mmCIF file of C-alpha atoms and ligand atoms in Angstrom:
data_model
loop_
_atom_site.group_PDB
_atom_site.id
_atom_site.type_symbol
_atom_site.label_atom_id
_atom_site.label_comp_id
_atom_site.label_asym_id
_atom_site.label_seq_id
_atom_site.Cartn_x
_atom_site.Cartn_y
_atom_site.Cartn_z
ATOM 1 C CA MET A 1 -56.499 26.725 -56.461
ATOM 2 C CA GLN A 2 -55.184 25.087 -53.285
ATOM 3 C CA LEU A 3 -51.714 26.444 -52.475
ATOM 4 C CA PRO A 4 -49.147 24.199 -50.737
ATOM 5 C CA LEU A 5 -48.909 26.528 -47.729
ATOM 6 C CA GLU A 6 -46.506 24.525 -45.583
ATOM 7 C CA SER A 7 -43.913 24.052 -48.315
ATOM 8 C CA LEU A 8 -44.263 27.687 -49.491
ATOM 9 C CA CYS A 9 -43.730 28.752 -45.883
ATOM 10 C CA LYS A 10 -40.528 26.675 -45.628
ATOM 11 C CA THR A 11 -39.204 28.228 -48.856
ATOM 12 C CA LEU A 12 -40.109 31.689 -47.605
ATOM 13 C CA ILE A 13 -38.253 31.086 -44.325
ATOM 14 C CA ASP A 14 -35.003 30.486 -46.257
ATOM 15 C CA ILE A 15 -35.517 33.622 -48.362
ATOM 16 C CA VAL A 16 -36.328 35.811 -45.360
ATOM 17 C CA LYS A 17 -33.405 34.486 -43.295
ATOM 18 C CA ASP A 18 -30.938 35.046 -46.169
ATOM 19 C CA THR A 19 -32.147 38.633 -46.444
ATOM 20 C CA GLY A 20 -31.872 39.143 -42.697
ATOM 21 C CA THR A 21 -28.313 37.852 -42.817
ATOM 22 C CA PHE A 22 -27.474 40.449 -45.478
ATOM 23 C CA ILE A 23 -29.050 43.190 -43.323
ATOM 24 C CA ARG A 24 -27.085 42.059 -40.253
ATOM 25 C CA SER A 25 -23.766 42.095 -42.104
ATOM 26 C CA GLU A 26 -24.443 45.553 -43.616
ATOM 27 C CA ARG A 27 -25.012 46.945 -40.088
ATOM 28 C CA ILE A 28 -21.370 46.258 -39.215
ATOM 29 C CA ARG A 29 -20.118 48.594 -41.943
ATOM 30 C CA PHE A 30 -23.116 50.950 -41.987
ATOM 31 C CA ASP A 31 -22.194 54.588 -42.478
ATOM 32 C CA GLU A 32 -24.731 57.048 -41.035
ATOM 33 C CA ASN A 33 -24.196 59.318 -44.052
ATOM 34 C CA ALA A 34 -26.245 56.751 -45.969
ATOM 35 C CA ILE A 35 -29.402 57.676 -44.014
ATOM 36 C CA GLU A 36 -32.117 59.243 -46.184
ATOM 37 C CA TYR A 37 -35.445 60.826 -45.173
ATOM 38 C CA LYS A 38 -38.785 59.778 -46.685
ATOM 39 C CA ARG A 39 -40.378 62.537 -44.584
ATOM 40 C CA ALA A 40 -39.633 64.073 -41.179
ATOM 41 C CA ARG A 41 -38.607 61.288 -38.735
ATOM 42 C CA ASP A 42 -39.266 58.557 -41.360
ATOM 43 C CA LEU A 43 -35.857 57.197 -42.280
ATOM 44 C CA VAL A 44 -34.638 54.788 -44.942
ATOM 45 C CA SER A 45 -31.398 53.640 -46.558
ATOM 46 C CA TYR A 46 -30.027 51.560 -49.421
ATOM 47 C CA VAL A 47 -30.194 48.544 -47.058
ATOM 48 C CA ASP A 48 -34.029 48.605 -47.053
ATOM 49 C CA ARG A 49 -34.162 48.834 -50.847
ATOM 50 C CA GLN A 50 -31.501 46.211 -51.576
ATOM 51 C CA ALA A 51 -33.046 43.831 -49.046
ATOM 52 C CA GLU A 52 -36.444 44.221 -50.698
ATOM 53 C CA MET A 53 -35.007 43.616 -54.158
ATOM 54 C CA MET A 54 -33.367 40.409 -52.903
ATOM 55 C CA ILE A 55 -36.723 39.111 -51.624
ATOM 56 C CA VAL A 56 -38.695 40.180 -54.691
ATOM 57 C CA GLU A 57 -36.175 38.582 -57.056
ATOM 58 C CA LYS A 58 -36.624 35.234 -55.318
ATOM 59 C CA LEU A 59 -40.414 35.420 -54.880
ATOM 60 C CA LYS A 60 -41.238 36.695 -58.354
ATOM 61 C CA ASN A 61 -41.056 33.243 -59.981
ATOM 62 C CA LEU A 62 -42.190 31.201 -56.990
ATOM 63 C CA LEU A 63 -45.868 32.068 -57.545
ATOM 64 C CA PRO A 64 -46.204 33.786 -60.939
ATOM 65 C CA GLU A 65 -49.870 34.658 -60.257
ATOM 66 C CA ALA A 66 -49.103 36.537 -57.016
ATOM 67 C CA GLY A 67 -48.916 40.325 -56.853
ATOM 68 C CA PHE A 68 -46.778 42.426 -54.510
ATOM 69 C CA LEU A 69 -47.453 45.027 -51.836
ATOM 70 C CA THR A 70 -44.107 46.231 -50.544
ATOM 71 C CA GLU A 71 -42.838 49.055 -48.371
ATOM 72 C CA GLU A 72 -40.069 50.215 -50.704
ATOM 73 C CA LYS A 73 -42.130 49.788 -53.907
ATOM 74 C CA THR A 74 -39.364 48.089 -55.892
ATOM 75 C CA ILE A 75 -41.910 46.084 -57.933
ATOM 76 C CA ASN A 76 -45.304 46.808 -59.421
ATOM 77 C CA ARG A 77 -47.314 43.614 -59.983
ATOM 78 C CA GLU A 78 -51.004 43.108 -59.209
ATOM 79 C CA GLY A 79 -52.619 39.841 -58.166
ATOM 80 C CA ALA A 80 -55.505 38.690 -55.976
ATOM 81 C CA VAL A 81 -53.006 36.810 -53.821
ATOM 82 C CA LYS A 82 -50.150 39.086 -52.743
ATOM 83 C CA TRP A 83 -46.722 38.933 -51.203
ATOM 84 C CA ILE A 84 -46.692 41.645 -48.540
ATOM 85 C CA ILE A 85 -43.125 42.644 -47.748
ATOM 86 C CA ASP A 86 -41.383 44.814 -45.204
ATOM 87 C CA PRO A 87 -37.697 44.132 -45.854
ATOM 88 C CA LEU A 88 -36.575 45.913 -42.682
ATOM 89 C CA ASP A 89 -39.166 46.597 -40.009
ATOM 90 C CA GLY A 90 -37.630 48.769 -37.328
ATOM 91 C CA THR A 91 -35.656 50.874 -39.804
ATOM 92 C CA THR A 92 -35.111 53.713 -37.333
ATOM 93 C CA ASN A 93 -33.791 51.200 -34.796
ATOM 94 C CA TYR A 94 -31.435 49.746 -37.397
ATOM 95 C CA LEU A 95 -30.141 53.102 -38.576
ATOM 96 C CA THR A 96 -29.539 54.344 -35.037
ATOM 97 C CA ALA A 97 -28.051 51.040 -33.795
ATOM 98 C CA TYR A 98 -30.935 50.136 -31.451
ATOM 99 C CA PRO A 99 -30.919 46.349 -31.694
ATOM 100 C CA VAL A 100 -34.549 45.433 -32.524
ATOM 101 C CA TYR A 101 -35.408 44.860 -36.194
ATOM 102 C CA ALA A 102 -36.825 42.215 -38.465
ATOM 103 C CA THR A 103 -37.539 41.128 -41.995
ATOM 104 C CA THR A 104 -41.221 40.278 -42.333
ATOM 105 C CA VAL A 105 -43.123 38.799 -45.293
ATOM 106 C CA ALA A 106 -46.658 37.463 -45.694
ATOM 107 C CA LEU A 107 -48.721 35.871 -48.428
ATOM 108 C CA ALA A 108 -52.319 37.091 -48.254
ATOM 109 C CA THR A 109 -55.622 37.132 -50.110
ATOM 110 C CA PRO A 110 -57.829 40.262 -49.857
ATOM 111 C CA ASN A 111 -59.470 38.705 -46.777
ATOM 112 C CA GLU A 112 -56.855 36.743 -44.895
ATOM 113 C CA VAL A 113 -53.196 35.994 -44.402
ATOM 114 C CA LEU A 114 -52.124 32.540 -45.599
ATOM 115 C CA ILE A 115 -48.451 32.560 -44.606
ATOM 116 C CA GLY A 116 -46.409 34.823 -42.325
ATOM 117 C CA VAL A 117 -42.678 34.836 -41.632
ATOM 118 C CA THR A 118 -40.897 37.301 -39.331
ATOM 119 C CA TYR A 119 -37.158 36.934 -38.850
ATOM 120 C CA ASP A 120 -35.731 38.626 -35.753
ATOM 121 C CA ILE A 121 -32.377 39.593 -37.237
ATOM 122 C CA VAL A 122 -30.610 40.493 -33.992
ATOM 123 C CA GLU A 123 -31.730 37.433 -32.019
ATOM 124 C CA ASP A 124 -31.476 35.115 -35.064
ATOM 125 C CA LYS A 125 -34.940 33.696 -34.382
ATOM 126 C CA CYS A 126 -37.464 32.936 -37.090
ATOM 127 C CA TYR A 127 -41.207 33.129 -36.326
ATOM 128 C CA TYR A 128 -43.546 31.596 -38.908
ATOM 129 C CA ALA A 129 -47.074 30.353 -39.453
ATOM 130 C CA TRP A 130 -49.278 29.084 -42.214
ATOM 131 C CA LYS A 131 -53.064 29.141 -42.072
ATOM 132 C CA GLY A 132 -54.378 26.158 -40.131
ATOM 133 C CA GLY A 133 -50.860 24.870 -39.442
ATOM 134 C CA GLY A 134 -50.025 26.648 -36.175
ATOM 135 C CA ALA A 135 -47.323 29.193 -35.376
ATOM 136 C CA PHE A 136 -43.707 28.374 -34.556
ATOM 137 C CA CYS A 137 -40.358 29.859 -33.662
ATOM 138 C CA ASP A 138 -37.539 27.713 -35.024
ATOM 139 C CA ASN A 139 -39.677 24.536 -34.795
ATOM 140 C CA THR A 140 -41.089 25.306 -31.323
ATOM 141 C CA PRO A 141 -44.883 25.835 -31.308
ATOM 142 C CA LEU A 142 -46.027 29.265 -30.129
ATOM 143 C CA LYS A 143 -48.800 29.943 -27.647
ATOM 144 C CA VAL A 144 -50.098 33.342 -26.504
ATOM 145 C CA LYS A 145 -50.264 34.245 -22.820
ATOM 146 C CA PRO A 146 -53.191 32.596 -20.980
ATOM 147 C CA ASN A 147 -53.649 35.527 -18.559
ATOM 148 C CA ALA A 148 -57.040 37.212 -18.989
ATOM 149 C CA VAL A 149 -56.718 40.077 -16.503
ATOM 150 C CA LEU A 150 -55.493 43.476 -17.709
ATOM 151 C CA ALA A 151 -54.140 44.371 -14.254
ATOM 152 C CA ASN A 152 -51.841 41.309 -14.446
ATOM 153 C CA SER A 153 -50.658 42.027 -17.976
ATOM 154 C CA THR A 154 -47.849 43.804 -19.806
ATOM 155 C CA VAL A 155 -48.484 45.762 -22.984
ATOM 156 C CA ILE A 156 -46.473 47.054 -25.924
ATOM 157 C CA VAL A 157 -47.588 50.373 -27.363
ATOM 158 C CA GLY A 158 -46.432 51.309 -30.843
ATOM 159 C CA PHE A 159 -45.509 54.857 -31.823
ATOM 160 C CA PRO A 160 -46.386 55.431 -35.480
ATOM 161 C CA TYR A 161 -44.598 58.146 -37.442
ATOM 162 C CA ASP A 162 -47.776 60.193 -37.364
ATOM 163 C CA LEU A 163 -50.247 60.162 -34.442
ATOM 164 C CA GLY A 164 -52.646 62.432 -36.344
ATOM 165 C CA SER A 165 -55.858 63.499 -34.621
ATOM 166 C CA ARG A 166 -55.613 60.648 -32.099
ATOM 167 C CA ALA A 167 -52.501 62.028 -30.373
ATOM 168 C CA SER A 168 -54.167 63.212 -27.176
ATOM 169 C CA SER A 169 -56.514 60.221 -26.803
ATOM 170 C CA TYR A 170 -53.550 57.890 -27.356
ATOM 171 C CA PHE A 171 -51.613 59.499 -24.526
ATOM 172 C CA GLU A 172 -54.723 59.233 -22.334
ATOM 173 C CA LEU A 173 -54.873 55.517 -23.147
ATOM 174 C CA ILE A 174 -51.167 55.171 -22.333
ATOM 175 C CA HIS A 175 -51.748 56.950 -19.027
ATOM 176 C CA PHE A 176 -54.605 54.552 -18.224
ATOM 177 C CA LEU A 177 -52.482 51.512 -19.155
ATOM 178 C CA TYR A 178 -49.607 52.838 -17.072
ATOM 179 C CA GLU A 179 -51.835 52.876 -14.003
ATOM 180 C CA ASN A 180 -53.768 49.679 -14.730
ATOM 181 C CA THR A 181 -51.221 47.132 -16.010
ATOM 182 C CA LEU A 182 -47.914 45.706 -14.795
ATOM 183 C CA GLY A 183 -46.066 47.856 -17.318
ATOM 184 C CA ILE A 184 -45.754 49.379 -20.780
ATOM 185 C CA ARG A 185 -43.004 48.564 -23.282
ATOM 186 C CA ALA A 186 -42.078 49.829 -26.778
ATOM 187 C CA THR A 187 -39.769 48.165 -29.325
ATOM 188 C CA GLY A 188 -39.951 50.219 -32.539
ATOM 189 C CA SER A 189 -40.796 47.180 -34.686
ATOM 190 C CA ALA A 190 -44.435 46.218 -35.172
ATOM 191 C CA ALA A 191 -43.388 42.869 -36.646
ATOM 192 C CA ILE A 192 -41.416 42.001 -33.510
ATOM 193 C CA ASP A 193 -44.277 43.244 -31.295
ATOM 194 C CA LEU A 194 -46.685 40.793 -32.908
ATOM 195 C CA ALA A 195 -44.181 37.919 -32.862
ATOM 196 C CA TRP A 196 -43.744 38.507 -29.141
ATOM 197 C CA VAL A 197 -47.507 38.476 -28.517
ATOM 198 C CA ALA A 198 -47.660 35.170 -30.433
ATOM 199 C CA ALA A 199 -44.736 33.794 -28.428
ATOM 200 C CA GLY A 200 -46.352 34.696 -25.084
ATOM 201 C CA LYS A 201 -43.606 37.187 -24.202
ATOM 202 C CA ILE A 202 -46.106 40.023 -23.784
ATOM 203 C CA ASP A 203 -49.910 40.079 -23.345
ATOM 204 C CA SER A 204 -50.892 42.843 -25.779
ATOM 205 C CA TYR A 205 -49.784 45.176 -28.537
ATOM 206 C CA VAL A 206 -51.669 48.254 -29.731
ATOM 207 C CA GLU A 207 -50.934 50.735 -32.537
ATOM 208 C CA PHE A 208 -52.596 52.656 -35.382
ATOM 209 C CA ASN A 209 -51.569 54.519 -38.541
ATOM 210 C CA ILE A 210 -49.559 51.504 -39.574
ATOM 211 C CA GLN A 211 -49.279 49.760 -42.929
ATOM 212 C CA PRO A 212 -50.208 46.206 -43.994
ATOM 213 C CA TRP A 213 -46.527 45.290 -44.467
ATOM 214 C CA ASP A 214 -45.829 46.128 -40.784
ATOM 215 C CA ILE A 215 -48.418 43.674 -39.463
ATOM 216 C CA ALA A 216 -49.520 41.106 -42.062
ATOM 217 C CA ALA A 217 -47.188 38.267 -41.024
ATOM 218 C CA GLY A 218 -47.681 39.028 -37.327
ATOM 219 C CA TYR A 219 -51.444 39.015 -37.720
ATOM 220 C CA LEU A 220 -51.330 35.346 -38.673
ATOM 221 C CA LEU A 221 -48.673 34.517 -36.069
ATOM 222 C CA VAL A 222 -50.939 35.782 -33.278
ATOM 223 C CA LYS A 223 -54.044 34.046 -34.584
ATOM 224 C CA GLU A 224 -52.292 30.726 -35.156
ATOM 225 C CA ALA A 225 -50.801 30.964 -31.652
ATOM 226 C CA GLY A 226 -54.343 31.127 -30.233
ATOM 227 C CA GLY A 227 -54.546 34.906 -29.864
ATOM 228 C CA PHE A 228 -56.915 37.626 -31.014
ATOM 229 C CA VAL A 229 -56.393 40.541 -33.421
ATOM 230 C CA SER A 230 -58.771 43.276 -34.534
ATOM 231 C CA ASP A 231 -59.120 46.942 -35.291
ATOM 232 C CA PHE A 232 -60.667 49.326 -32.725
ATOM 233 C CA SER A 233 -64.195 48.427 -33.771
ATOM 234 C CA GLY A 234 -63.586 44.711 -33.281
ATOM 235 C CA THR A 235 -63.323 43.812 -36.971
ATOM 236 C CA GLU A 236 -60.639 41.421 -38.175
ATOM 237 C CA ASN A 237 -58.968 43.076 -41.146
ATOM 238 C CA THR A 238 -55.441 42.421 -42.287
ATOM 239 C CA TYR A 239 -55.278 45.689 -44.200
ATOM 240 C CA THR A 240 -56.382 47.805 -41.252
ATOM 241 C CA PRO A 241 -54.237 50.712 -40.091
ATOM 242 C CA GLU A 242 -55.437 50.008 -36.489
ATOM 243 C CA ILE A 243 -54.456 47.004 -34.446
ATOM 244 C CA VAL A 244 -54.990 45.510 -31.040
ATOM 245 C CA ALA A 245 -53.408 42.058 -30.722
ATOM 246 C CA CYS A 246 -53.512 40.021 -27.532
ATOM 247 C CA GLY A 247 -53.481 36.711 -25.792
ATOM 248 C CA ASN A 248 -56.433 35.943 -23.544
ATOM 249 C CA VAL A 249 -56.515 39.483 -22.159
ATOM 250 C CA TYR A 250 -58.077 40.608 -25.467
ATOM 251 C CA PRO A 251 -61.659 41.218 -24.205
ATOM 252 C CA GLU A 252 -60.515 43.643 -21.494
ATOM 253 C CA MET A 253 -57.786 45.257 -23.591
ATOM 254 C CA PHE A 254 -60.075 45.669 -26.591
ATOM 255 C CA GLN A 255 -62.715 47.375 -24.473
ATOM 256 C CA VAL A 256 -60.181 49.897 -23.183
ATOM 257 C CA CYS A 257 -58.664 50.581 -26.643
ATOM 258 C CA SER A 258 -62.053 50.977 -28.215
ATOM 259 C CA LYS A 259 -63.141 53.394 -25.455
ATOM 260 C CA TYR A 260 -60.128 55.677 -25.989
ATOM 261 C CA LEU A 261 -59.378 55.219 -29.696
ATOM 262 C CA ARG A 262 -62.514 54.310 -31.583
ATOM 263 C CA ILE A 263 -63.697 57.153 -33.756
ATOM 264 C CA PRO A 264 -67.521 56.816 -33.820
HETATM 265 C C1 IPD B 1 -42.328 51.050 -38.331
HETATM 266 C C2 IPD B 1 -42.178 50.120 -37.159
HETATM 267 C C3 IPD B 1 -42.616 50.810 -35.881
HETATM 268 C C4 IPD B 1 -44.016 51.338 -35.983
HETATM 269 C C5 IPD B 1 -44.183 52.217 -37.192
HETATM 270 C C6 IPD B 1 -43.750 51.467 -38.449
HETATM 271 P P1 IPD B 1 -40.517 50.739 -40.289
HETATM 272 O O1 IPD B 1 -41.944 50.410 -39.539
HETATM 273 O O2 IPD B 1 -42.926 48.947 -37.337
HETATM 274 O O3 IPD B 1 -42.606 49.918 -34.796
HETATM 275 O O4 IPD B 1 -44.298 52.073 -34.817
HETATM 276 O O5 IPD B 1 -45.554 52.550 -37.289
HETATM 277 O O6 IPD B 1 -43.916 52.294 -39.564
HETATM 278 O O7 IPD B 1 -40.608 52.139 -40.804
HETATM 279 O O8 IPD B 1 -39.463 50.578 -39.287
HETATM 280 O O9 IPD B 1 -40.470 49.723 -41.388
HETATM 281 CA CA1 CA B 2 -42.390 48.580 -41.183
#
């Protein structure tokens, strides 16, 4: 069945922005006693859960055949096409008042993302794309950076909750990037990182041990903005826990990431 991607995307934008508005207003009265721990250093609060329930409630009837894959697991429904939801990406930022966080939702098949919407709650900017339709921020088309030279590039590195067995090779990669790029940045929101690659605000973003809900919408944003996304073996896979996303610097950046991070 052919889905009306553009009109679904427009509906999703309204839903995601409404949820982001709720999250923004809760921050004003947020009491740090409401912080809970999923595990060490992995925080959550009622805001994440309520925000997810708001999105699920509105999406549940929009496409009755679609399943859900969500960070807070407030719904259990299978389907070949899925809504992939992170109600509040950058939770630690939000809970500690560091102003970088987003609501991010995608619609995806097992092989590809069809629609992606990431709402930057602090900046009140909405990034969105549908497959074949291009990527936009509030009606302005997005284009990745044209620069193809690593030495002339800036890069965002993500810090997952668990670096696992790659900890030392990751810090070696960071050391290399420190000496061989114009600079390294970190935001604490994978969804924002990918939106910024798509928008040409940064050349590259690299991270691993992440979840599909962190990156699904951003995956499509980068591709529709003319960029490149893969795991550390060069495969395009939306459900990968590894990601290197870039503008035209991808060939050089990929080579470096794969040298340090690929597990043979
Ligand atoms: C996290 C953020 C962060 C990334 C972590 C994610 P959360 O998501 O995207 O930037 O480094 O790997 O888990 O917990 O804030 O929704
Ligand atoms: Ca997340």
